[in-house]
């Protein structure tokens, strides 16, 4: 059994239907109306865009497969030795719990958050006649935006912390060019004079603060003290927005109870194994889980590519600053105060997926630490939280999601237990065929589902999911002992360290599995039969070996770059 | 890679190799052993009976009683015996019984031991040759263990091999293999081994050393593996330093 991850798939491809929808001419023909904005209570009624019947069928079959597998595992008749059995049960319980709730969320997410009033607001966002009058038709970044009949003011915050200047330049330039009148501010926590000069050169505001407490959330809160706009957008320094960002997101605020509109994180740099794995890993989340959460009013902010209503953030006393995952905590506070959140699966900004082992490790460590913080410090099921039952469940899924990253560790240990100690997770009389049948019911259906929904199954995701357990274990330990984790920029590639600095546990585990495979093969030769444990252990060795190999290639590349730069720069 | 991390990796690699080495020796040790499918303590059994049928006049002992050799156990009235005595076909005294003047047959214990399996009561009629009770001989405890062996394993079992006997209370007793009895079914040798040990004392280990107690017996096979020398060396080293 390999340690598969439930979220397998490929990323959303950047797509934009926006430009064709929002020509000024088209809007000119739609009469402006004042729309009713009474805050709605309860769940929005489902409208349009139901899932395809085939997807529903596949999800249902996969669910049956999951339940059959769970039944097989828990059946006392198939129980084996207690140690490997409890390892398998613990790991599979986490995976099955997450998979079941993901399926449920995906199936729930058939409604389009764009209601009539949103379309209406979008149509009246730009007053084309006055644009023609003021001669602004050729300068879309200066178009005044209107929500209902009121002019809307928007600030765009670009948070930087030591990223490369080129990265910041691209993002700031694109942010300036977004359609609709807005004020772009660079919020520099890196206190870099170069960034200040860059902001001046590009004609955007620059803001630096003296302290750096509260990390990114603190940075945004500081910016809010100087800005006055009704809405504010947050972009990480490496997320390049598309021109239509504001036109597509702002109309949702016609509903006074909407606190933020979140758009997906999509990546433009899927050029190597790590970045593809990391990018695809999130694809299911952004294409299916988050849209599903709209239905529960539990879509949460992911920190970038998001537009907030200032009143909502004021209502909860600013962005939440006491956590690494300030985005999720802020969403939680907003939901507790009864605010509505919107997620739209339209890609409106593309960024950089981590493409080195170092960047991937740091990103996952940060995210997992945030997830475990919620799980251990703020149990979403606690009666003190004022959340709906739907929201509680969704936050529980989010908070416990990174436990699925620890499950592979437990599963990797099972074959060595059998090889060295003859301890079997399942009853010895369970035949390989029976086992495979149930196993396929769970894992094969997940792969089929990935194929159907994403068009392909990506081995990179499987590899990263299997090889990342030391990161998640470290995150869990950090949260348990309260160790502070330092933030580092995802897009920062100025100093290339060896990837092996960040993967000593993986290398050691790989060597362990490799030697164990040798022992296993020797054992099988002695006994005269091929055992499932050997096959499984060799598979795990190959998967981890691929990760180590990937790191070797990366390390080789980095060395070549360093050698080249030494040649270029005369000393 | 920083030097600190190189050092960490190096130490880690040595640790991993060490762990695998120890685990492999443990594994090899297990390969050189075979555990019983079922095993239990048994004793040499001496049945009590007579060649003459008759009516039981008296039962002088109870189930579980300790008996000495020569102790009277049952008294039988046997018309056939009386007829045979009258004919002079049998003598009145024997290691297993004695016949009184009144023609009453007294069955006696042939060995020291514990009386079990009493099958008759006063007044019942017993057939000639019927077993009335069984004496488990004192000091004759042994372990009878069933093994399912591959032919390869069977070839590696040697008479006099060390056997580890594990009692239900986790007490370990060292024994040696005495005799083997094999039947082959489906290519697997179903072997019954008799394991003897001087440490099997009646009633020891809280009464667990008694006939019928289930135990686990592990036979050491002759180690033909690659690591035979290495693991023997390691374990003799551990014994030498007193572990």
Coordinates of C-alpha atoms in Angstrom, one line a residue, chain A residues 157 159 214-222 224 232 234 260 301-304 306 308-310 312-323 326-331 333-334:
Chain A
X157 CA -2.2 46.3 -0.9
X159 CA 2.7 42.9 0.8
X214 CA 1.9 40.3 13.5
X215 CA 3.7 39.5 10.3
X216 CA 1.5 40.0 7.2
X217 CA -1.7 40.6 9.1
X218 CA 0.1 43.2 11.2
X219 CA 1.4 44.8 8.0
X220 CA -2.1 45.0 6.5
X221 CA -3.6 46.4 9.8
X222 CA -0.9 49.1 9.7
X224 CA -5.5 50.2 7.2
X232 CA -9.1 46.7 0.1
X234 CA -4.5 41.9 -0.8
X260 CA -14.7 39.2 1.4
X301 CA -9.6 33.5 3.0
X302 CA -6.2 32.3 1.8
X303 CA -4.3 35.5 2.4
X304 CA -3.9 36.7 -1.2
X306 CA -8.8 38.5 -2.0
X308 CA -12.2 42.7 1.8
X309 CA -14.9 45.0 3.0
X310 CA -13.2 47.4 5.4
X312 CA -16.1 43.8 8.2
X313 CA -12.5 43.9 9.2
X314 CA -13.2 46.8 11.6
X315 CA -16.0 44.8 13.0
X316 CA -13.6 42.0 14.2
X317 CA -10.9 44.6 15.3
X318 CA -8.6 44.2 12.4
X319 CA -6.9 41.2 10.7
X320 CA -6.1 38.5 13.2
X321 CA -2.5 38.7 14.0
X322 CA -1.8 36.0 16.6
X323 CA -1.3 33.1 14.2
X326 CA -4.0 34.8 10.0
X327 CA -6.1 34.3 6.9
X328 CA -8.1 31.3 8.2
X329 CA -8.4 32.9 11.7
X330 CA -9.7 36.1 10.2
X331 CA -12.3 34.1 8.2
X333 CA -13.7 35.6 13.3
X334 CA -15.8 37.0 10.4

